Tab-separated table of C-alpha atoms and ligand atoms in Angstrom:
chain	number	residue	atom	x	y	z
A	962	UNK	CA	147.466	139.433	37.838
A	963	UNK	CA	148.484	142.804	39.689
A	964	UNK	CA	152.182	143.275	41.276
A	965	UNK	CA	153.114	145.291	43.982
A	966	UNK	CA	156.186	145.868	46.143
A	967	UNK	CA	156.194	146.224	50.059
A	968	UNK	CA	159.446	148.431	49.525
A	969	UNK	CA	161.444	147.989	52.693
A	970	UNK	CA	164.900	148.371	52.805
A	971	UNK	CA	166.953	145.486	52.761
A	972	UNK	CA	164.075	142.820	52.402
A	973	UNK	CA	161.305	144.150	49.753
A	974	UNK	CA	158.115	141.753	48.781
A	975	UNK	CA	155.736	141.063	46.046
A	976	UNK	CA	152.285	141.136	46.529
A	977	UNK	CA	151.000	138.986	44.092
A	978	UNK	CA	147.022	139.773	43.143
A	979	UNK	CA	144.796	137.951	40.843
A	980	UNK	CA	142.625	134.691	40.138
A	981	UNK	CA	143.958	131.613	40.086
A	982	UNK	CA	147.474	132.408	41.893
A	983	UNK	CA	147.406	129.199	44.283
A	984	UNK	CA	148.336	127.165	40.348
A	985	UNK	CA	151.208	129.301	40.243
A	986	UNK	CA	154.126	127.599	41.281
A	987	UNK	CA	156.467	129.948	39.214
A	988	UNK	CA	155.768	132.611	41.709
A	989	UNK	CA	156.335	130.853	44.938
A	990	UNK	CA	159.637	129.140	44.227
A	991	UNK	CA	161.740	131.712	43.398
A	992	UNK	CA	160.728	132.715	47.150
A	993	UNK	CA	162.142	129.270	48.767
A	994	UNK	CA	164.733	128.871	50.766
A	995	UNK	CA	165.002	125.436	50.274
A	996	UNK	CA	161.911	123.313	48.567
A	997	UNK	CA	160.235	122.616	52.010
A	998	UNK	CA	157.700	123.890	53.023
A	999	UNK	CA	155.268	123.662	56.077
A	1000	UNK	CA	151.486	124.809	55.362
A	1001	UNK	CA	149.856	126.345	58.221
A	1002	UNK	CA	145.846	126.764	57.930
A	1003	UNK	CA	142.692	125.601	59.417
A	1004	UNK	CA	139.694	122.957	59.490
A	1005	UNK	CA	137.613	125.212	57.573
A	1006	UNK	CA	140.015	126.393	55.070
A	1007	UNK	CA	141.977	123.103	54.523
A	1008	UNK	CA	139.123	121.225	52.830
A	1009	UNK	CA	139.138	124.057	50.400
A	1010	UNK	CA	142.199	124.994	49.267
A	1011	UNK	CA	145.168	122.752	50.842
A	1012	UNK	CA	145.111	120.417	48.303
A	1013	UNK	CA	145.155	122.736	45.275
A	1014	UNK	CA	148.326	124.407	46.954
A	1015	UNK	CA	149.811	120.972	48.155
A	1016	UNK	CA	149.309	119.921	44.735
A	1017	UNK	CA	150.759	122.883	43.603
A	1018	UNK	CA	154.013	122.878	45.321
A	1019	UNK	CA	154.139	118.708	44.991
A	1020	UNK	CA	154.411	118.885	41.093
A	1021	UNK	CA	157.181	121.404	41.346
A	1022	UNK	CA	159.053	119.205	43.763
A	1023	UNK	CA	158.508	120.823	46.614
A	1024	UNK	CA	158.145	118.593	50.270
A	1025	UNK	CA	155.184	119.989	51.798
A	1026	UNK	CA	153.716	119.208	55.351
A	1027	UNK	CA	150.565	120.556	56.532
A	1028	UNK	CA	149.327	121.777	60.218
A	1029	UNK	CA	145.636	122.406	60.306
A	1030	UNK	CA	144.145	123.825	63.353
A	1031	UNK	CA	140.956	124.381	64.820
A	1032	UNK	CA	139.153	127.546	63.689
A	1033	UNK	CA	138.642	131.117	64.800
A	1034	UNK	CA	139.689	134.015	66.656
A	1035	UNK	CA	139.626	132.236	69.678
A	1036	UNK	CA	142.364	129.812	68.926
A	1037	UNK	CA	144.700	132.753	68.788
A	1038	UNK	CA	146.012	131.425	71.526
A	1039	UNK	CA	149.914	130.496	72.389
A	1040	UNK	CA	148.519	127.121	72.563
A	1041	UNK	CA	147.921	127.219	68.774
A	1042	UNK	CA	151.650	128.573	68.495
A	1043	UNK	CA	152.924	126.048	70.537
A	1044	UNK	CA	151.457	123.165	68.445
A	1045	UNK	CA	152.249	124.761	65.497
A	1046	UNK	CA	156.128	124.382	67.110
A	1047	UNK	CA	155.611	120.913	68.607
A	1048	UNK	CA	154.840	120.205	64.749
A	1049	UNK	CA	157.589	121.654	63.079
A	1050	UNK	CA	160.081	120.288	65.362
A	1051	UNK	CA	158.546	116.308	65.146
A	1052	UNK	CA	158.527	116.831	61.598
A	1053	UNK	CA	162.493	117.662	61.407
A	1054	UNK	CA	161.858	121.072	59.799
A	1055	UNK	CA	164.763	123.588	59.551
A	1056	UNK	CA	165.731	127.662	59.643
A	1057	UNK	CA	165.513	127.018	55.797
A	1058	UNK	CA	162.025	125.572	56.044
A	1059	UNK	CA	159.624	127.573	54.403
A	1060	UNK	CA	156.516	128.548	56.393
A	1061	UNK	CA	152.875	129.387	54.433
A	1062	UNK	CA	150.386	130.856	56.101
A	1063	UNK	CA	146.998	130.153	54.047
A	1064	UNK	CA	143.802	130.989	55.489
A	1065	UNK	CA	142.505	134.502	57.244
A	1066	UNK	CA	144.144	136.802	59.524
A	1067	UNK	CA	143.624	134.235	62.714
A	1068	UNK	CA	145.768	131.956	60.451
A	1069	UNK	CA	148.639	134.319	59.023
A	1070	UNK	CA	148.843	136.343	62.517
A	1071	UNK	CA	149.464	132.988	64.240
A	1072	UNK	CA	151.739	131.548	61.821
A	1073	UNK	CA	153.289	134.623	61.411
A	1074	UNK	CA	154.188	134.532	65.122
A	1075	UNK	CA	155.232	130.953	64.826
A	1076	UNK	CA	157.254	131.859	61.734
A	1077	UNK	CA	159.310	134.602	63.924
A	1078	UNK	CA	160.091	132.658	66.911
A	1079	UNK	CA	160.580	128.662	65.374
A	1080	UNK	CA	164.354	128.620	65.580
A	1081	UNK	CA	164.694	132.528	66.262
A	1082	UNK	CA	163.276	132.984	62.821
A	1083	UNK	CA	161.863	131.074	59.803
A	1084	UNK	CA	160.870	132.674	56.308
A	1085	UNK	CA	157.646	133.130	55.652
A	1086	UNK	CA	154.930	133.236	52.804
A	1087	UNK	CA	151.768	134.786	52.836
A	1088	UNK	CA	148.449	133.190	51.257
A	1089	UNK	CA	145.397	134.905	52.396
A	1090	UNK	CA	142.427	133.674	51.697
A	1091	UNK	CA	139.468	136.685	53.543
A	1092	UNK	CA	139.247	139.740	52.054
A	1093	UNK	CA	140.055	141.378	55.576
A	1094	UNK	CA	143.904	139.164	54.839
A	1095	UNK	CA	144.250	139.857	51.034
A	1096	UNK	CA	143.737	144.028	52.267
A	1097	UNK	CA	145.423	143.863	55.074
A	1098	UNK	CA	146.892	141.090	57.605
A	1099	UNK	CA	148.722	139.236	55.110
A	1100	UNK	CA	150.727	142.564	54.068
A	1101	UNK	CA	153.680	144.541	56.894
A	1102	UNK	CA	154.592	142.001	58.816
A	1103	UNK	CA	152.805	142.545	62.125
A	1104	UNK	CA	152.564	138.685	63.952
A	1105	UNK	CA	150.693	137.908	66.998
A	1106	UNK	CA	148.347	136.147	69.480
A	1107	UNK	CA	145.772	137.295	71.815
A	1108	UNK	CA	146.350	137.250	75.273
A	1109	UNK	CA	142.664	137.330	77.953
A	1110	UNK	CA	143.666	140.623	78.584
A	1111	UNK	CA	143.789	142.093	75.520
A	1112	UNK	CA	143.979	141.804	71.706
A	1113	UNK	CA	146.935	141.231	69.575
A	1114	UNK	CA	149.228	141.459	72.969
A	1115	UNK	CA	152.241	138.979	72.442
A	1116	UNK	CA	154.180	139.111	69.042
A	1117	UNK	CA	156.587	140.277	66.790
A	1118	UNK	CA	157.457	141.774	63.089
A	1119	UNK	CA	158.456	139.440	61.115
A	1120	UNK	CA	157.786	140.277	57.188
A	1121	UNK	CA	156.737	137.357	55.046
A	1122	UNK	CA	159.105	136.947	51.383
A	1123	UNK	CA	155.826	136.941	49.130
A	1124	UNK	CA	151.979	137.287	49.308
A	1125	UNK	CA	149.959	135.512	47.228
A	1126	UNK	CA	146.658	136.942	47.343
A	1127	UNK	CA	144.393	134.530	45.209
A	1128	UNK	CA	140.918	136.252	44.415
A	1129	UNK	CA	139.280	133.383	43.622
A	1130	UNK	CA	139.665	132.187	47.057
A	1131	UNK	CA	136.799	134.776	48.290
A	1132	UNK	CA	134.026	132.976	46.114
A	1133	UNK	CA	133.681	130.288	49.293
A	1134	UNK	CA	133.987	133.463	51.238
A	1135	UNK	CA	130.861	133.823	54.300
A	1136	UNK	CA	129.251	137.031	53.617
A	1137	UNK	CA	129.229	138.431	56.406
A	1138	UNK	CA	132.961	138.069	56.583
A	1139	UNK	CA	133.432	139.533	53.206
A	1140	UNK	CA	131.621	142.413	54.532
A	1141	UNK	CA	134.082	142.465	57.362
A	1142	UNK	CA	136.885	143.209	55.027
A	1143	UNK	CA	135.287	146.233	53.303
A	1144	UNK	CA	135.133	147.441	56.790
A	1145	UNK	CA	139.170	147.888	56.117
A	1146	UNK	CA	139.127	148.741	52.877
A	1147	UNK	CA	137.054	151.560	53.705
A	1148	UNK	CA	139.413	152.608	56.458
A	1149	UNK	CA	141.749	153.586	54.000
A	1150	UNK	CA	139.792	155.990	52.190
A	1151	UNK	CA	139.353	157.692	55.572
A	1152	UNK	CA	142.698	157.794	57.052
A	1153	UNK	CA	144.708	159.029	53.638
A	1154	UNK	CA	143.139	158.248	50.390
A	1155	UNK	CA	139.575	160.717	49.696
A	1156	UNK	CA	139.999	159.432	46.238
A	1157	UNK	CA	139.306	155.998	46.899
A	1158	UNK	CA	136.550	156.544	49.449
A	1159	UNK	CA	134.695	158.756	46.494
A	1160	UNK	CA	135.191	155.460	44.436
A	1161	UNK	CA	134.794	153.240	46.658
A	1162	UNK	CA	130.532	154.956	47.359
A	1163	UNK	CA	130.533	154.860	43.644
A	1164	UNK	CA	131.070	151.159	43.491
A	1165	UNK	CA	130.185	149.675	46.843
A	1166	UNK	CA	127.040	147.555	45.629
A	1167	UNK	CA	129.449	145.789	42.854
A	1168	UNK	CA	132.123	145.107	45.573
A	1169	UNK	CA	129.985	143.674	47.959
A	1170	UNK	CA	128.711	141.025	44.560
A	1171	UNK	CA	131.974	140.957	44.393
A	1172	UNK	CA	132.390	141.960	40.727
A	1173	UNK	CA	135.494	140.575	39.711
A	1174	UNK	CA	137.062	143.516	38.234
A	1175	UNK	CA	135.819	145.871	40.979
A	1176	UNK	CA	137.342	143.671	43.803
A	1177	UNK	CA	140.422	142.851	41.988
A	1178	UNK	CA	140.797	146.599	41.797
A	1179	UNK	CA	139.625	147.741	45.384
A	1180	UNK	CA	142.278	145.022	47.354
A	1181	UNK	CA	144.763	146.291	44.814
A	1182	UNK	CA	144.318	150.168	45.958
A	1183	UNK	CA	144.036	148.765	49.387
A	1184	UNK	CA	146.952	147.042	49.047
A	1185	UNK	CA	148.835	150.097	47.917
A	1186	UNK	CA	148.250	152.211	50.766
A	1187	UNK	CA	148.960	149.380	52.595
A	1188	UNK	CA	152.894	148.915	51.618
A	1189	UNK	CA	153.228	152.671	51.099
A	1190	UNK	CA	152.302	153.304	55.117
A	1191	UNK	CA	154.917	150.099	56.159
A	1192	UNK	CA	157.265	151.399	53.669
A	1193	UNK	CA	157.479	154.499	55.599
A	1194	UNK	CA	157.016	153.241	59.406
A	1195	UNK	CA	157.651	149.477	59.455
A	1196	UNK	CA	157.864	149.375	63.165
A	1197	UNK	CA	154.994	152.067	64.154
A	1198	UNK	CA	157.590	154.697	65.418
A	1199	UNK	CA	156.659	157.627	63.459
A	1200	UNK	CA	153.219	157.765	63.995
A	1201	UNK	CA	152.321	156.717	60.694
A	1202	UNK	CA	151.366	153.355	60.740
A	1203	UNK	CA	149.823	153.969	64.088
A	1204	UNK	CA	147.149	155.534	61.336
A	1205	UNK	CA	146.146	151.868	60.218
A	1206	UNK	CA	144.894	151.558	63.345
A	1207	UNK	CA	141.396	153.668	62.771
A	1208	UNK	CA	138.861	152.711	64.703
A	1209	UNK	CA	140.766	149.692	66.077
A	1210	UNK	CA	141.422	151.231	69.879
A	1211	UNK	CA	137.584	151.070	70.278
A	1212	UNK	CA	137.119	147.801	68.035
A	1213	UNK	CA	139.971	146.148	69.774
A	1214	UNK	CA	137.863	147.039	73.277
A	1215	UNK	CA	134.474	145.409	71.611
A	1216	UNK	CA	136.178	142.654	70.554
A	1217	UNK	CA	137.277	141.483	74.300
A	1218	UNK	CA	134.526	142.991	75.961
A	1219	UNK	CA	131.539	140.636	74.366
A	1220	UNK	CA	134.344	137.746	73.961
A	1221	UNK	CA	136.317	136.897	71.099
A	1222	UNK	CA	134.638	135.791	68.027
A	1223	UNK	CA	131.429	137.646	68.994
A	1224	UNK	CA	132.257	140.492	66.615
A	1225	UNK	CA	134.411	139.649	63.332
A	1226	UNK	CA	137.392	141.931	63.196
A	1227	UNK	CA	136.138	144.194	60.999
A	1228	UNK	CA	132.560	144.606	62.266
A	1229	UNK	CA	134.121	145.844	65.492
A	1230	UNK	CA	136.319	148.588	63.392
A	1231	UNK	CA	132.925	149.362	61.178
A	1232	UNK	CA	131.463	150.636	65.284
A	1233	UNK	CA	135.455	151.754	66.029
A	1234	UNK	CA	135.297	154.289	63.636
A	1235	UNK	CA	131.757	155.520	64.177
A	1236	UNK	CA	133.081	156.095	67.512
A	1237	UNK	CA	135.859	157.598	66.350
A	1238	UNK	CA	134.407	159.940	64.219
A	1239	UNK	CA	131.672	160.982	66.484
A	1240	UNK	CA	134.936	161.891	68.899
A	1241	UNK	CA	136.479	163.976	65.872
A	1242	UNK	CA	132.661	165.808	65.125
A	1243	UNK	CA	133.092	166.582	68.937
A	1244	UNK	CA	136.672	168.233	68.277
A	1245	UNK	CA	134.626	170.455	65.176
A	1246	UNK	CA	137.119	168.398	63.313
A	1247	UNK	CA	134.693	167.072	60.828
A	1248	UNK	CA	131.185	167.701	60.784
A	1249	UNK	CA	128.213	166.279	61.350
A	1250	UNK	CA	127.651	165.659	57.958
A	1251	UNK	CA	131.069	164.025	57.184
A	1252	UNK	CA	129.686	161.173	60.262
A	1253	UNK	CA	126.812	160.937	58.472
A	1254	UNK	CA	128.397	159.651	55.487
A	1255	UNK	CA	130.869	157.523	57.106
A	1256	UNK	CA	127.745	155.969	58.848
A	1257	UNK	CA	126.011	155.308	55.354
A	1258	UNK	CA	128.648	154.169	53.654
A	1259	UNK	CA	129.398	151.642	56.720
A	1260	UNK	CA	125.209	150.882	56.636
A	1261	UNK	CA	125.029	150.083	52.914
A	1262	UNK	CA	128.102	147.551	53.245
A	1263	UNK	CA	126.086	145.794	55.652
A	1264	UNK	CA	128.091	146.391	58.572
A	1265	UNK	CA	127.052	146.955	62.398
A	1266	UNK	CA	126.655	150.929	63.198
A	1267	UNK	CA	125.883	150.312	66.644
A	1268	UNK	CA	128.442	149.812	69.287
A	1269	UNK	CA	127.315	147.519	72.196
A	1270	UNK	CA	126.692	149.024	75.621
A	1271	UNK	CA	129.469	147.867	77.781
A	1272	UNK	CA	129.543	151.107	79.909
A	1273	UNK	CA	132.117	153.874	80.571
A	1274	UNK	CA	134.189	152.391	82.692
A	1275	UNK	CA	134.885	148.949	81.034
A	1276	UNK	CA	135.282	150.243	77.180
A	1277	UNK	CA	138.293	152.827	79.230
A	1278	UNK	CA	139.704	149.179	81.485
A	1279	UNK	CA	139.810	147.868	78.052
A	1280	UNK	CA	141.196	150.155	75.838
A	1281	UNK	CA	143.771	150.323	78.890
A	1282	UNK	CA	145.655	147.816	77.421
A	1283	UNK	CA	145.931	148.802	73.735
A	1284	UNK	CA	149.151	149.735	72.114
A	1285	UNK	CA	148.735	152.856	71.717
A	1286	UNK	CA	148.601	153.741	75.366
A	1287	UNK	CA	152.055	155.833	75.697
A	1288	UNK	CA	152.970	157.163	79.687
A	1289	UNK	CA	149.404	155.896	80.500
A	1290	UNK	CA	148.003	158.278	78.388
A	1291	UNK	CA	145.307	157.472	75.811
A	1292	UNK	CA	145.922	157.547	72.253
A	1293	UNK	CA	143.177	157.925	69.448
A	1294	UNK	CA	143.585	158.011	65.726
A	1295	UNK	CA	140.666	160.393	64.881
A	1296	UNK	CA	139.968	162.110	61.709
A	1297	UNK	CA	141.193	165.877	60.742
A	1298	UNK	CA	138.702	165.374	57.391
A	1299	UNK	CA	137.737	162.530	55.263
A	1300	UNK	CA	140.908	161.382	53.994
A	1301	UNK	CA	143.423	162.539	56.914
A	1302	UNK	CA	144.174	160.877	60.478
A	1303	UNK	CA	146.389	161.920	63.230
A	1304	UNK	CA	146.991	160.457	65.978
A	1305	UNK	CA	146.519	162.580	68.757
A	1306	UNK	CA	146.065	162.804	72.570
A	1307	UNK	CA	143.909	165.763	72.454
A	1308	UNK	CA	140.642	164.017	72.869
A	1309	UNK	CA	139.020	165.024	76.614
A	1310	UNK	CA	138.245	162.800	78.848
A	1311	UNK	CA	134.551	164.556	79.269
A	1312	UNK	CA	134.451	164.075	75.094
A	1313	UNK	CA	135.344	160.792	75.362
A	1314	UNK	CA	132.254	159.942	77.601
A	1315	UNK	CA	129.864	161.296	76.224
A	1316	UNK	CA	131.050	158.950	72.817
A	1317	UNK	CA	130.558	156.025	75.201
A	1318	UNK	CA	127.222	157.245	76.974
A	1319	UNK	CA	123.809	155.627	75.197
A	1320	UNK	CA	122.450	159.046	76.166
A	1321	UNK	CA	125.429	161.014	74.111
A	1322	UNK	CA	126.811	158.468	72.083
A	1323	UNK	CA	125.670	158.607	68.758
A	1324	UNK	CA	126.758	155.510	68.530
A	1325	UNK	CA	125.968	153.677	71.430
A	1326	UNK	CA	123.355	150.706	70.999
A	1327	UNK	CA	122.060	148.307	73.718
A	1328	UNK	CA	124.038	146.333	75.806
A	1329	UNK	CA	123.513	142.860	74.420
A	1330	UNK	CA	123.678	144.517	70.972
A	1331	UNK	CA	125.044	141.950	68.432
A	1332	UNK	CA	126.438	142.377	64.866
A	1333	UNK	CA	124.338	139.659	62.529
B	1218	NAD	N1	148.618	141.524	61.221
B	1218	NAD	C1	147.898	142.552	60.869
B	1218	NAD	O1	148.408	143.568	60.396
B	1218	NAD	C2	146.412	142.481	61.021
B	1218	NAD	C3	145.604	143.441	60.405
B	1218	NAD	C4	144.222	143.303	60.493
B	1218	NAD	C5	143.682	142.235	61.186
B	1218	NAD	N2	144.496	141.324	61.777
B	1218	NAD	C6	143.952	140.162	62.479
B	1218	NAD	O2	143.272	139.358	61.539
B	1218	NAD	C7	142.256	138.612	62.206
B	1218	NAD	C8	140.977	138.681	61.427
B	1218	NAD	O3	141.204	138.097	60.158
B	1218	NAD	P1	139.995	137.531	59.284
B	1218	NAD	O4	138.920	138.528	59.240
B	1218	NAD	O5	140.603	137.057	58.027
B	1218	NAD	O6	139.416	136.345	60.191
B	1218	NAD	P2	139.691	134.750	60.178
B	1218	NAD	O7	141.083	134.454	59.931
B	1218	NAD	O8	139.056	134.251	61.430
B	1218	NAD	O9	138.829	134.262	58.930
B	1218	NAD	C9	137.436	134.446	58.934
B	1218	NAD	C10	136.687	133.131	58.706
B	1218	NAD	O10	136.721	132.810	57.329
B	1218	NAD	C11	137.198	131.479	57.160
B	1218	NAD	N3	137.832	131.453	55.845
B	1218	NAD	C12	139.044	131.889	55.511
B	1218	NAD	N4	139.200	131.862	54.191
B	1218	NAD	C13	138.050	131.378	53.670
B	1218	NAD	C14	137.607	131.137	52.362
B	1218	NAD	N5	138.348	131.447	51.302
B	1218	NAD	N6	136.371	130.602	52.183
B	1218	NAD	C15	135.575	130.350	53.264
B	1218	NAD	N7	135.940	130.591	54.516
B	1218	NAD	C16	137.172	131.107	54.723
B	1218	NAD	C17	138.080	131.259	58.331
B	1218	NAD	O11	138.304	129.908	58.578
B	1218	NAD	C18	137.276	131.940	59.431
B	1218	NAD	O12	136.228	131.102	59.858
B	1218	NAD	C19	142.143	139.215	63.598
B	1218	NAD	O13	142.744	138.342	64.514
B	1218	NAD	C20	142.915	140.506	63.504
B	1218	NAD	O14	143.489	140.874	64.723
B	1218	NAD	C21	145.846	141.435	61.704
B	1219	ZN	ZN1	142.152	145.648	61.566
């Protein structure tokens, strides 16, 4: 097992990261409030692993409840928070009730959320069980649902006390949503670590067998840019955390546009940051040569390097609504070389176009094109 520390001031965490860590009661109590505990996961994930942590917490004397909801991105929804409070609230539970999140990022987003709000504020525990949660989600405290117009839309920070990122759990993994994780793992190469990209096309073929020691290694390194960007810009003021957000503005418009669940997550960032490195070729930032690696790297994980054809004007109506949108201005995080993103305003709106345009875009595919 690997230990890192989310090191926020006032509140730091453990990231916990190894095989076997849903066994490991000794790291999850000292994290309790109180030894009650309400598990919040899914129907796919709950015949897999709820037991082994119910069991888990059980023998150490821990009360444990369990609130399993329907699966995917399209449960996002506040009705999924608000029957995640209903819930809590018939089952008695308390401000010193313990909430886990175990499952993906659908699953620790949502509970998350429900964490934050359920009596103005519940601890929380993170057990993520995609590669896309163990690299990412589960880690900074970001909490939300979806809303139709737009991704990610309603929520809150609210930093879990402990995340629990058991390895094993990816075995069961769907490929193609193991392959959506390495879509984030690469982003972190690109935005501020060149070292990790140049290992990460050494090794790619092992991580995507999932080598043990390779993957334990690669959410690890992931996981340490991870807490150092929160560490430094837990609420996205600077600028700097903003930088996680590669690719997303576009992925975040894919997403909606073809209807949650269409693309995974991270399929939709693999096309996001095509997109946005095509825009940062067009500011001579990088060259065409850097795009062309980004592209292979992205092509030999198995990931989609074709954005779908939604047209001009709806990818701009959508990515209207994103975050990042300060004074009504557009905001992209695009690529100054491999290994360093700004965020910047300086993209043109003629630029930004011809990105979008089948006839410019390098990146542009049909209109009903679908990841697979
Ligand atoms: N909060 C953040 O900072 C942050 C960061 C990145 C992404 N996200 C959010 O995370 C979500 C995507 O997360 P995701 O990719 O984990 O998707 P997900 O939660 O939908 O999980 C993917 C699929 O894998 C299943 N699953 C989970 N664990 C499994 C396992 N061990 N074995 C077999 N199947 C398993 C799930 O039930 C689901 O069907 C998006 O909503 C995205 O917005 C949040
Ligand atoms: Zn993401």
């Amino acid at each position: 097992m690997k230990t890192l520390t989310v090191d926020l001031a006032g509140a730091p965490y453990p990231i916990h990261i190894g095989p076997g860590l849903l066994g490991r009661a000794d790291l999850i109590l000292p994290h309790l409030a109180r030894p009650d505990v309400a598990i919040v996961t899914n129907t796919t994930v709950a015949p897999l692993y709820l037991d082994a942590l119910q069991r888990t917490l059980n023998t150490a004397g821990v009360r444990t409840m369990a609130i399993v909801l329907p699966d995917g991105e399209a449960h996002k929804t506040r009705e999924s928070l608000h029957h995640i409070h209903d819930a809590l609230l018939a089952q008695r539970c308390e401000r010193n009730t313990t909430l886990i999140a175990l499952g993906g990022g659908v699953i620790g987003d949502l509970a998350g959320f429900a964490a934050a709000t359920f009596l103005r504020g519940v601890p929380l525990i993170q057990v993520p069980t995609t590669l896309l949660a163990q690299v990412d989600s589960s880690v900074g405290g970001k909490t939300g649902i979806n809303h139709p117009l737009g991704k990610n839309l309603i929520g809150s920070f609210h930093q879990p006390r402990l995340v629990l990122a058991d390895t094993q759990t990816l075995d069961t993994l769907p490929v193609r949503e193991f392959r959506s994780g390495v879509a984030e793992i690469i982003k972190y190469g690109l935005i501020r670590d060149i070292t990790f990209l140049d290992w990460l096309d050494r090794h790619l073929e092992a991580l995507l067998q999932r080598d043990p020691d390779i993957l334990g290694q690669a959410i690890l390194q992931a996981c340490r840019n991870k807490a150092e960007v929160v560490a430094l810009d837990e609420f996205e003021t600077t600028g700097m955390r903003a930088l996680l957000n590669l690719g997303h503005t576009f992925g975040h418009a894919i997403e909606a546009g073809t209807g949650y669940g269409t693309w995974l997550h991270g399929e939709a960032v693999a096309v996001g940051t095509l997109l946005a490195a095509d825009l940062s070729e067009r500011l001579h930032w990088i060259s065409p040569a850097d795009v062309t690696r980004i592209e292979t790297l992205m092509r030999r994980a198995g990931l989609p390097c074709r954005a779908p054809n939604l047209g001009e004007p709806r990818y701009l109506e959508l990515m209207a609504s994103d975050k990042k949108v300060e004074a009504g201005k557009l905001r992209f995080v695009l690529l100054k070389s491999l290994g360093h993103a700004v965020l910047t305003q300086e993209a043109s709106m003629a630029s930004l176009a011809a990105v979008l345009s089948p006839d410019q875009g390098r990146f542009i595919g049909s209109v009903s094109e679908r990841p697979a």
